[in-house]
Short mmCIF file of C-alpha atoms (C1' of nucleotides) in Angstrom, two decimals:
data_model
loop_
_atom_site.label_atom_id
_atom_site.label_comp_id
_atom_site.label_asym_id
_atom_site.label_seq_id
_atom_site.Cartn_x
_atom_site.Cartn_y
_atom_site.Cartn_z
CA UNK A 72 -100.72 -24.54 -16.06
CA UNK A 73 -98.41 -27.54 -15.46
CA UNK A 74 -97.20 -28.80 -11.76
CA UNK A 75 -93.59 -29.12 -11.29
CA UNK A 76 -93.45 -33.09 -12.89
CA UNK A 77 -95.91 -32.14 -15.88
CA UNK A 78 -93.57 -29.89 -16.82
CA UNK A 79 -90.24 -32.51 -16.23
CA UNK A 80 -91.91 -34.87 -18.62
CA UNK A 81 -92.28 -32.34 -21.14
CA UNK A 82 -88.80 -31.16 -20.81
CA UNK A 83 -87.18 -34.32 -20.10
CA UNK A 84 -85.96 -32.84 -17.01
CA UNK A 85 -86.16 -34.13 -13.69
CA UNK A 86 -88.41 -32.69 -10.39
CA UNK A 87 -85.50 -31.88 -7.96
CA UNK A 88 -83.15 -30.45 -11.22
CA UNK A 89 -86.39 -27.80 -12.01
CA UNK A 90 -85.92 -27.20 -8.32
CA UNK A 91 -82.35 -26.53 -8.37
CA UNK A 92 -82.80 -24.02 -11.24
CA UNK A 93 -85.01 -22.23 -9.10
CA UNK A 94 -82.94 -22.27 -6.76
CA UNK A 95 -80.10 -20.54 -8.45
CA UNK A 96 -81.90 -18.27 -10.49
CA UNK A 97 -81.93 -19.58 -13.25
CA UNK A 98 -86.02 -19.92 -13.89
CA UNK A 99 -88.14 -17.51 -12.16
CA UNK A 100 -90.44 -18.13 -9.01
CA UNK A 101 -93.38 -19.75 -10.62
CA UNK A 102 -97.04 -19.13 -9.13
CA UNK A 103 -98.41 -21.36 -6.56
CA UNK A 104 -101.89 -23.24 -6.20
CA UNK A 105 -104.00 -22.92 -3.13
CA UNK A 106 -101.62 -25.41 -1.61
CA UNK A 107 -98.08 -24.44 -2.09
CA UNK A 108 -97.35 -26.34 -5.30
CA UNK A 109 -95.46 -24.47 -8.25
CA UNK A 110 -97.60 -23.96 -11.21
CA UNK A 111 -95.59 -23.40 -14.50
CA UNK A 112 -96.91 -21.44 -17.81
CA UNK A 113 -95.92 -21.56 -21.16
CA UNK A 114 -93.33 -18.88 -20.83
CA UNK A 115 -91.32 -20.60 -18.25
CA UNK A 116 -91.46 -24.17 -20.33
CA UNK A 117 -89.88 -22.02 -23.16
CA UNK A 118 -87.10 -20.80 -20.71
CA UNK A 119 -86.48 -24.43 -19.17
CA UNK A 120 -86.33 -25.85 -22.79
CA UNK A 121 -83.48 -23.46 -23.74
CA UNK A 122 -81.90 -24.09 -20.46
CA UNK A 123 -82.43 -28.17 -20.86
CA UNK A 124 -81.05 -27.65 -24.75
CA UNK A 125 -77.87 -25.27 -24.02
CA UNK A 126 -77.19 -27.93 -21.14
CA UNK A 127 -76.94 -30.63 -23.46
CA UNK A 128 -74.51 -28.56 -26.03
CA UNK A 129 -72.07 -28.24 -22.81
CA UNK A 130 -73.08 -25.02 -22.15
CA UNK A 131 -72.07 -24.06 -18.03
CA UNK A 132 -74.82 -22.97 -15.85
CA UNK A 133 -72.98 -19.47 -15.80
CA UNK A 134 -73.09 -18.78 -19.22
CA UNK A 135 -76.45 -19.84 -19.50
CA UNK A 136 -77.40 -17.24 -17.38
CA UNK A 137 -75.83 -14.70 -20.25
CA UNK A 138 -77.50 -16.01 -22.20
CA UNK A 139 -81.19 -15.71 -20.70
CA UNK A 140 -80.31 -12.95 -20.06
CA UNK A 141 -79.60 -11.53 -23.41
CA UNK A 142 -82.16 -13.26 -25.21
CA UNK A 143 -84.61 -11.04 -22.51
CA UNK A 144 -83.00 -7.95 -24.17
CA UNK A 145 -83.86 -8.31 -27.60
CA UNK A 146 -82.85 -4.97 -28.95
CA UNK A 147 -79.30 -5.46 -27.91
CA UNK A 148 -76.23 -6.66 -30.73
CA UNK A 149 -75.90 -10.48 -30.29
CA UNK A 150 -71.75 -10.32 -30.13
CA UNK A 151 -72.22 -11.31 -26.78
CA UNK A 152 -74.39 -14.43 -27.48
CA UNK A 153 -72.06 -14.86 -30.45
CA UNK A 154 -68.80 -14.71 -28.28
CA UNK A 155 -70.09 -17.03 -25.60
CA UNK A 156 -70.98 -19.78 -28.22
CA UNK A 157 -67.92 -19.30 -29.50
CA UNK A 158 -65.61 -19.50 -26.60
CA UNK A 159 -68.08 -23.17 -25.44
CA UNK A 160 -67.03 -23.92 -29.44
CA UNK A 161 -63.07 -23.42 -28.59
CA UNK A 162 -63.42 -25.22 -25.25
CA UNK A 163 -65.52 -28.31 -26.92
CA UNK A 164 -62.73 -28.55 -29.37
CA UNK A 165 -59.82 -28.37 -26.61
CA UNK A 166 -61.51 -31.94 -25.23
CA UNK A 167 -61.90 -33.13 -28.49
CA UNK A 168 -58.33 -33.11 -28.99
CA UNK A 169 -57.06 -34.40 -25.81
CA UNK A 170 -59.64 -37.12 -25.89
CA UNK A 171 -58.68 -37.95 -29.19
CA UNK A 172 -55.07 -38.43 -28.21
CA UNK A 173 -55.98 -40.35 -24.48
CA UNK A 174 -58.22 -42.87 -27.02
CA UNK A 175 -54.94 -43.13 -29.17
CA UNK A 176 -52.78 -44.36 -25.80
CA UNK A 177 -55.97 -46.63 -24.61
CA UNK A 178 -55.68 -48.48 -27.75
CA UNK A 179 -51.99 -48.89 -28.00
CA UNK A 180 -51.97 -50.27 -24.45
CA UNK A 181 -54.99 -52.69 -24.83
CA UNK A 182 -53.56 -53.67 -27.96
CA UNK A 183 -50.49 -54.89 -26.35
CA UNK A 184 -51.87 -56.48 -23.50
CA UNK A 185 -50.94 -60.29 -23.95
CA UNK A 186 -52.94 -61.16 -21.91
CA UNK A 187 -50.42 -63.00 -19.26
CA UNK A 188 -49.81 -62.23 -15.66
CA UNK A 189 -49.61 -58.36 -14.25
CA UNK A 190 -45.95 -58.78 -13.72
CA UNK A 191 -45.93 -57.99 -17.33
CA UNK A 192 -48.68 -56.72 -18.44
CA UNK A 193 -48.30 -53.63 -20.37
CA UNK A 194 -51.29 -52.19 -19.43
CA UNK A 195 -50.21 -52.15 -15.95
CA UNK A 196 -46.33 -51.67 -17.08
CA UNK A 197 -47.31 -48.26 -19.02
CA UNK A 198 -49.48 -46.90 -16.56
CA UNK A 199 -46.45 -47.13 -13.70
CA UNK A 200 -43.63 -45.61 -16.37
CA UNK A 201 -44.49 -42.55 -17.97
CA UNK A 202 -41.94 -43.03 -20.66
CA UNK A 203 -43.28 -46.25 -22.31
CA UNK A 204 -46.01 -44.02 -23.38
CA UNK A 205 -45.50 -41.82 -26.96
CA UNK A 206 -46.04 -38.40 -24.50
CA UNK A 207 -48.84 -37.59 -26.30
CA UNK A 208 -50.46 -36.13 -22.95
CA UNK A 209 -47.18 -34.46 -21.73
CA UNK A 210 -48.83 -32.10 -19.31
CA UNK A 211 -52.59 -31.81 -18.69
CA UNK A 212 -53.99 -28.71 -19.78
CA UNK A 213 -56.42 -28.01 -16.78
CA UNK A 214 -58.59 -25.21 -15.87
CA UNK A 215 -60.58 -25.64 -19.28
CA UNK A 216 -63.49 -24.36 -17.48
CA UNK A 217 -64.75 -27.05 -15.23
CA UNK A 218 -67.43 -28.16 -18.16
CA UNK A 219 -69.26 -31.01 -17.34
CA UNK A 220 -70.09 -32.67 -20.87
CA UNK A 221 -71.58 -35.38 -19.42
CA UNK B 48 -36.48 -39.02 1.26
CA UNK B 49 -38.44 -36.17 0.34
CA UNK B 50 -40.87 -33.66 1.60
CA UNK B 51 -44.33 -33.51 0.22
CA UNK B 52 -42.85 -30.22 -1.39
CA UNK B 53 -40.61 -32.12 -3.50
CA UNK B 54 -42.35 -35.20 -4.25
CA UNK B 55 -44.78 -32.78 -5.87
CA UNK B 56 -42.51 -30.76 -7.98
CA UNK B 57 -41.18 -34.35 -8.59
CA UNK B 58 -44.36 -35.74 -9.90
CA UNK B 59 -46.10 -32.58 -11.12
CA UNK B 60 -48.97 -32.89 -8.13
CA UNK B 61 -50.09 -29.97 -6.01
CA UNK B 62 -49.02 -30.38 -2.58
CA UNK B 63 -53.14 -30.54 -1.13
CA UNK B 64 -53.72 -33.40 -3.97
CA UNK B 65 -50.83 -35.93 -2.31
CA UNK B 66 -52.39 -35.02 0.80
CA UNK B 67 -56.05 -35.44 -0.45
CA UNK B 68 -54.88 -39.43 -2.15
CA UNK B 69 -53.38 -40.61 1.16
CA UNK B 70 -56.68 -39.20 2.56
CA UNK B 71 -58.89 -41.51 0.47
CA UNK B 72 -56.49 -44.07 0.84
CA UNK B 73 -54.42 -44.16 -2.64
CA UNK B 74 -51.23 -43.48 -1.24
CA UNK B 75 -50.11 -45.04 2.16
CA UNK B 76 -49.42 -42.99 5.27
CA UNK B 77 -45.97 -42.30 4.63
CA UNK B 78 -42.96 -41.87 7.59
CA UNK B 79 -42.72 -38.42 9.53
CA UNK B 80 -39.67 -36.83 10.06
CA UNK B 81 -39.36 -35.45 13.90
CA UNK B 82 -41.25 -32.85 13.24
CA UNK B 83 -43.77 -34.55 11.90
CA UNK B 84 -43.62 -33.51 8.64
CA UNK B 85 -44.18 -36.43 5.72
CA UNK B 86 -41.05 -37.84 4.21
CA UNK B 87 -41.92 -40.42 1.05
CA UNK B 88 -39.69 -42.50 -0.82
CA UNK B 89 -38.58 -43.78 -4.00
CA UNK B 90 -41.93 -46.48 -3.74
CA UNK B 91 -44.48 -43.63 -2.71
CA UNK B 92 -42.85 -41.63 -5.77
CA UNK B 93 -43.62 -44.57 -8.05
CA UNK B 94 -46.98 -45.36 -6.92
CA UNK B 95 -48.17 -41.37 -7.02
CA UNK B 96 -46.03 -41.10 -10.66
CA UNK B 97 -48.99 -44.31 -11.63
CA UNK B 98 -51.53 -42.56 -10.21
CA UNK B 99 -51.01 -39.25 -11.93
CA UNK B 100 -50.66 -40.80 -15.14
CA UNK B 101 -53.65 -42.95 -14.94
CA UNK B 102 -55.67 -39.88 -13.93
CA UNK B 103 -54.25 -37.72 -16.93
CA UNK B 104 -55.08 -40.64 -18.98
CA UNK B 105 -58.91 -40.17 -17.55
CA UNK B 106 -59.30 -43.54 -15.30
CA UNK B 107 -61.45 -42.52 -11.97
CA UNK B 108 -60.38 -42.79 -8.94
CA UNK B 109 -61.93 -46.50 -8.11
CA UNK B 110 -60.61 -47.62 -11.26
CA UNK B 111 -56.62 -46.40 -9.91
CA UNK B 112 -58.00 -48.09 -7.06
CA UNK B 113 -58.08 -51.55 -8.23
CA UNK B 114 -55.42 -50.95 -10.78
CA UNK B 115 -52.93 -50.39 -8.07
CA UNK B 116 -54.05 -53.32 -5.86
CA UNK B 117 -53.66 -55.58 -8.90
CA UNK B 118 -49.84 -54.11 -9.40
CA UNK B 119 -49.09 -55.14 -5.94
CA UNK B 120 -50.41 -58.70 -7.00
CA UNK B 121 -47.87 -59.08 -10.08
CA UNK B 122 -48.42 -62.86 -10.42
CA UNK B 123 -51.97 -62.86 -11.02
CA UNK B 124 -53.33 -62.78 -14.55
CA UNK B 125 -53.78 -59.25 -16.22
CA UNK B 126 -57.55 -59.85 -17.75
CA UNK B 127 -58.83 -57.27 -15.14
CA UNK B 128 -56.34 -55.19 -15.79
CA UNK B 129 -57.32 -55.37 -19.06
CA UNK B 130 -60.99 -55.15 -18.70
CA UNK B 131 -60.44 -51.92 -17.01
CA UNK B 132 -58.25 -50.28 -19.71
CA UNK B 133 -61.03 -51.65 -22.01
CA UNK B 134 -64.08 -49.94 -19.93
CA UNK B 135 -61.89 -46.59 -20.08
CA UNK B 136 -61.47 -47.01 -23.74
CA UNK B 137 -65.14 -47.63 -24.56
CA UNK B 138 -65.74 -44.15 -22.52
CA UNK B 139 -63.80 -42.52 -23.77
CA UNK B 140 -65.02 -43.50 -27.03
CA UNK B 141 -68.33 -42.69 -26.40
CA UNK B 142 -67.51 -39.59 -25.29
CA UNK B 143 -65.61 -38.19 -28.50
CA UNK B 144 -68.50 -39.52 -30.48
CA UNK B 145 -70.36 -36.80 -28.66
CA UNK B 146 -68.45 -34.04 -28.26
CA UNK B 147 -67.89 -34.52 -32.14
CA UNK B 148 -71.72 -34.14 -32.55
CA UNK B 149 -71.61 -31.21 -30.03
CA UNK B 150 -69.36 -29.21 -32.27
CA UNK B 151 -71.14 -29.70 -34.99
CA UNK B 152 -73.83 -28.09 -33.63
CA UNK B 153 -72.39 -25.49 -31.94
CA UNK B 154 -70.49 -24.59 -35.52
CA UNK B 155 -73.52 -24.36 -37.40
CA UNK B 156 -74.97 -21.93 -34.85
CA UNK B 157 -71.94 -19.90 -34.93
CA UNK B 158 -71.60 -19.97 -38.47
CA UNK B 159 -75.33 -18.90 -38.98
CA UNK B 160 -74.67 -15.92 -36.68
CA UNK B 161 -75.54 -12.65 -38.78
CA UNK B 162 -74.40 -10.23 -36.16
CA UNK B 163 -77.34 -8.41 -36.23
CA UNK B 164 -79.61 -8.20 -32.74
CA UNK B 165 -80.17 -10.48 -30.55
CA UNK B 166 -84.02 -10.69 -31.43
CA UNK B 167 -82.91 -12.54 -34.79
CA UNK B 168 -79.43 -14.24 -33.68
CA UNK B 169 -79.77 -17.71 -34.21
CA UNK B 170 -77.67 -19.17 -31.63
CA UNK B 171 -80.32 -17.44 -29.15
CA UNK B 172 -83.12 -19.07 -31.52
CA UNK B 173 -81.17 -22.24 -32.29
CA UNK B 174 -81.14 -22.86 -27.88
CA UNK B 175 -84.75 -21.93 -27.60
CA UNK B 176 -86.31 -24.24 -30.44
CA UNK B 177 -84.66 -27.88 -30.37
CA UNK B 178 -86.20 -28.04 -33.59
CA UNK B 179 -84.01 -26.08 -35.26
CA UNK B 180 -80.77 -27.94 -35.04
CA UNK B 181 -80.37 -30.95 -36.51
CA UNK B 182 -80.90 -33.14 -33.42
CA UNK B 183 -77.14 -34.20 -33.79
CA UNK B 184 -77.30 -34.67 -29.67
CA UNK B 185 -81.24 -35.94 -29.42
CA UNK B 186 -81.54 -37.20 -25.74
CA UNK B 187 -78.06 -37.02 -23.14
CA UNK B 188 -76.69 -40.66 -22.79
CA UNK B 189 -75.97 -39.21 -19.32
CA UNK B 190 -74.59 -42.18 -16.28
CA UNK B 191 -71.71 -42.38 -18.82
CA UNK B 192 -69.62 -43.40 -15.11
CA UNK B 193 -68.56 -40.15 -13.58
CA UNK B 194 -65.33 -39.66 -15.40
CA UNK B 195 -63.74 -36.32 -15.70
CA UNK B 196 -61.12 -36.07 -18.11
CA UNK B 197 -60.35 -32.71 -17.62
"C1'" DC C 121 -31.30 -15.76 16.26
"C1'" DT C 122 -34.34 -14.26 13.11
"C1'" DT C 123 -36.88 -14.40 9.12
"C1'" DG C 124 -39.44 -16.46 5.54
"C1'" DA C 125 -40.79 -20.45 3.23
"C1'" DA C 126 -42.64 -24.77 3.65
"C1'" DC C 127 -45.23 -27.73 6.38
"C1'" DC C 128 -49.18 -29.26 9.69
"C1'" DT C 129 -54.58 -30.01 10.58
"C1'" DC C 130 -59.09 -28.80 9.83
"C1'" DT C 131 -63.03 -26.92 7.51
"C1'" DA C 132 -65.47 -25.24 3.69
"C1'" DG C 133 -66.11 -24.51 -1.24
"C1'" DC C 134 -66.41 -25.56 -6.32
"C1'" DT C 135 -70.13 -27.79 -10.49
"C1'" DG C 136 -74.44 -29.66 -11.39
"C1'" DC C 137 -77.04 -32.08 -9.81
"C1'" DT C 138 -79.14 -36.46 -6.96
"C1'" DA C 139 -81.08 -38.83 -2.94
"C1'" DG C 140 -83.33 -39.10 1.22
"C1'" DA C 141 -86.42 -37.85 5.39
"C1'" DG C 142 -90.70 -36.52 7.06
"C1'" DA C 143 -94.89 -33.92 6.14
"C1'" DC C 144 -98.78 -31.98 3.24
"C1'" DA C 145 -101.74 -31.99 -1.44
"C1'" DT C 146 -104.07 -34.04 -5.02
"C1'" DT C 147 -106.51 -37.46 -7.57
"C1'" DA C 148 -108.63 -41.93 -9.00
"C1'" DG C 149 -111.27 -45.71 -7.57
"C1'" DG C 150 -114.71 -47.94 -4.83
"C1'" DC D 209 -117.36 -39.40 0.84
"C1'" DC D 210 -113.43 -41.95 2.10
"C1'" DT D 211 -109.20 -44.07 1.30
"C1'" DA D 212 -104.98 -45.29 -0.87
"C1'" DA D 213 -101.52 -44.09 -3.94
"C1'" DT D 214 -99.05 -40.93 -5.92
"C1'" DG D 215 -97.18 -36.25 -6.24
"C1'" DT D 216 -95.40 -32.41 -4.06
"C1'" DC D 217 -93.30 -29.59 -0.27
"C1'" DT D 218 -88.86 -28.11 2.46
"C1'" DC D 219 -84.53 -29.20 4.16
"C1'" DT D 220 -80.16 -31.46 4.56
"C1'" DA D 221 -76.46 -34.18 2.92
"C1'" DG D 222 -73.86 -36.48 -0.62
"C1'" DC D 223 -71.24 -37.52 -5.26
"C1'" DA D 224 -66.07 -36.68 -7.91
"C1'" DG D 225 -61.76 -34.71 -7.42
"C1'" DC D 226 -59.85 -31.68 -5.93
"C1'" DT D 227 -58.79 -26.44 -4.27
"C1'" DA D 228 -58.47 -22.65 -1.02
"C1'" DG D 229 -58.19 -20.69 3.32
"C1'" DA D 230 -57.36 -20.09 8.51
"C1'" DG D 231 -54.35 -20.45 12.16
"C1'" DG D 232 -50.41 -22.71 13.85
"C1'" DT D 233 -45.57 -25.37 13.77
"C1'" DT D 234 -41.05 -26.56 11.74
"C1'" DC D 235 -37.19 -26.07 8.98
"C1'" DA D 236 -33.14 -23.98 6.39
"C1'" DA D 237 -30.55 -19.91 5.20
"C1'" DG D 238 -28.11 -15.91 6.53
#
DNA sequence: CTTGAACCTCTAGCTGCTAGAGACATTAGG
DNA sequence: CCTAATGTCTCTAGCAGCTAGAGGTTCAAG
């Protein structure tokens, strides 16, 4: 049986995020000792784990709740695991490709900074005109699910 | 002069986001019309066209911030300007590194999906046992500043 | 003059934690 | 056995960057 920071150190998690989980249902109500303090068993190490790991792939909290969820039905067809690591895959993608063309503008301005006063510096100078700027971020996409992705 | 209405049509902002920058201080408190409704003009159009593109182009809030006082400043050299493009680059840039890593992963666990049940899917198994991936994403840089980009 | 859209202020909510206050529990050392 | 240090408890509030709603005023068209 591990207290609350046991298991954090063996999940790299921290005390108030195991508490949080709790806290939204995501791991169950763990036993108590004879003075209040949670007491954690193999079982729920396992489930914090996959929690911790799906975290770190991007995964929202919400989906990792399908997730448990199905992996606690074992029985059942996995096309719903299979479509939820899918649609994370689509969405991962998505930000790969706008990042990939925000690092492209980054670079062009930096590049032709000269490095003079602001009254003509182009980082400044692009960031106030839109059209000095190759569009390549014409209109943000939004609403790609609130992911956090560190 | 417009109305808030317009100047967000006009810059592609939601009416509750102008409202929300002048709250936290990016935009100035513009003129009211009788009514006291919000008229803004051709500067306030300018300095919220900046903002919006320096926030589809990923730069926080603080970074606008000092971005903006440093435009107001035009005779002063642009090296801070600079260093803050820079700092947004090198995020950026660490962030594509691992969202490329993160779809790796999540590929191979797709890929390795046999559609069968869930008690032998491997992107439920992959989640639960770290081990099994190819610890493409081994501990979360995390602090990475805060920055959304979408 | 009336209707409907746009505007006003204010508060609360979203994600996924993180930080702090103030009080009790546990444990290692002397 | 006692004490000091650490760990844990609950609860509340805060972070970014908005977004949504309630309940009320103002404006422009017909």
């Amino acid at each position: 049986m591990l207290t609350i920071g046991k298991l954090g150190q063996a999940t790299g998690t921290k005390v108030p995020t195991i508490r949080y989980y709790e806290q939204v249902g995501l791991l169950p109500r763990p036993e108590r000792s004879s003075g209040n303090q949670r007491l954690y068993g193999r079982a729920a190490q396992g489930r914090l784990a996959f929690i911790r790991h799906a975290r770190e792939l991007g995964f929202p909290l919400d989906a990792i709740r399908e997730l448990l969820s199905l992996q606690d039905r074992p029985d059942q067809p996995c096309a719903a695991a299979d479509l939820i690591a899918r649609r994370q895959l689509a969405a991962v993608e998505a930000r790969l490709a706008r990042l990939r063309s925000l690092k492209g503008e980054l670079e062009r301005m930096v590049a032709q900074c000269a490095h003079g006063t602001v009254a003509d510096c182009r980082v400044i100078e692009t960031l106030a005109d839109h059209g000095l700027c190759e569009g390549a971020h014409e209109v943000a996409p939004a609403a790609t699910g609130g992911v956090a992705l560190s």
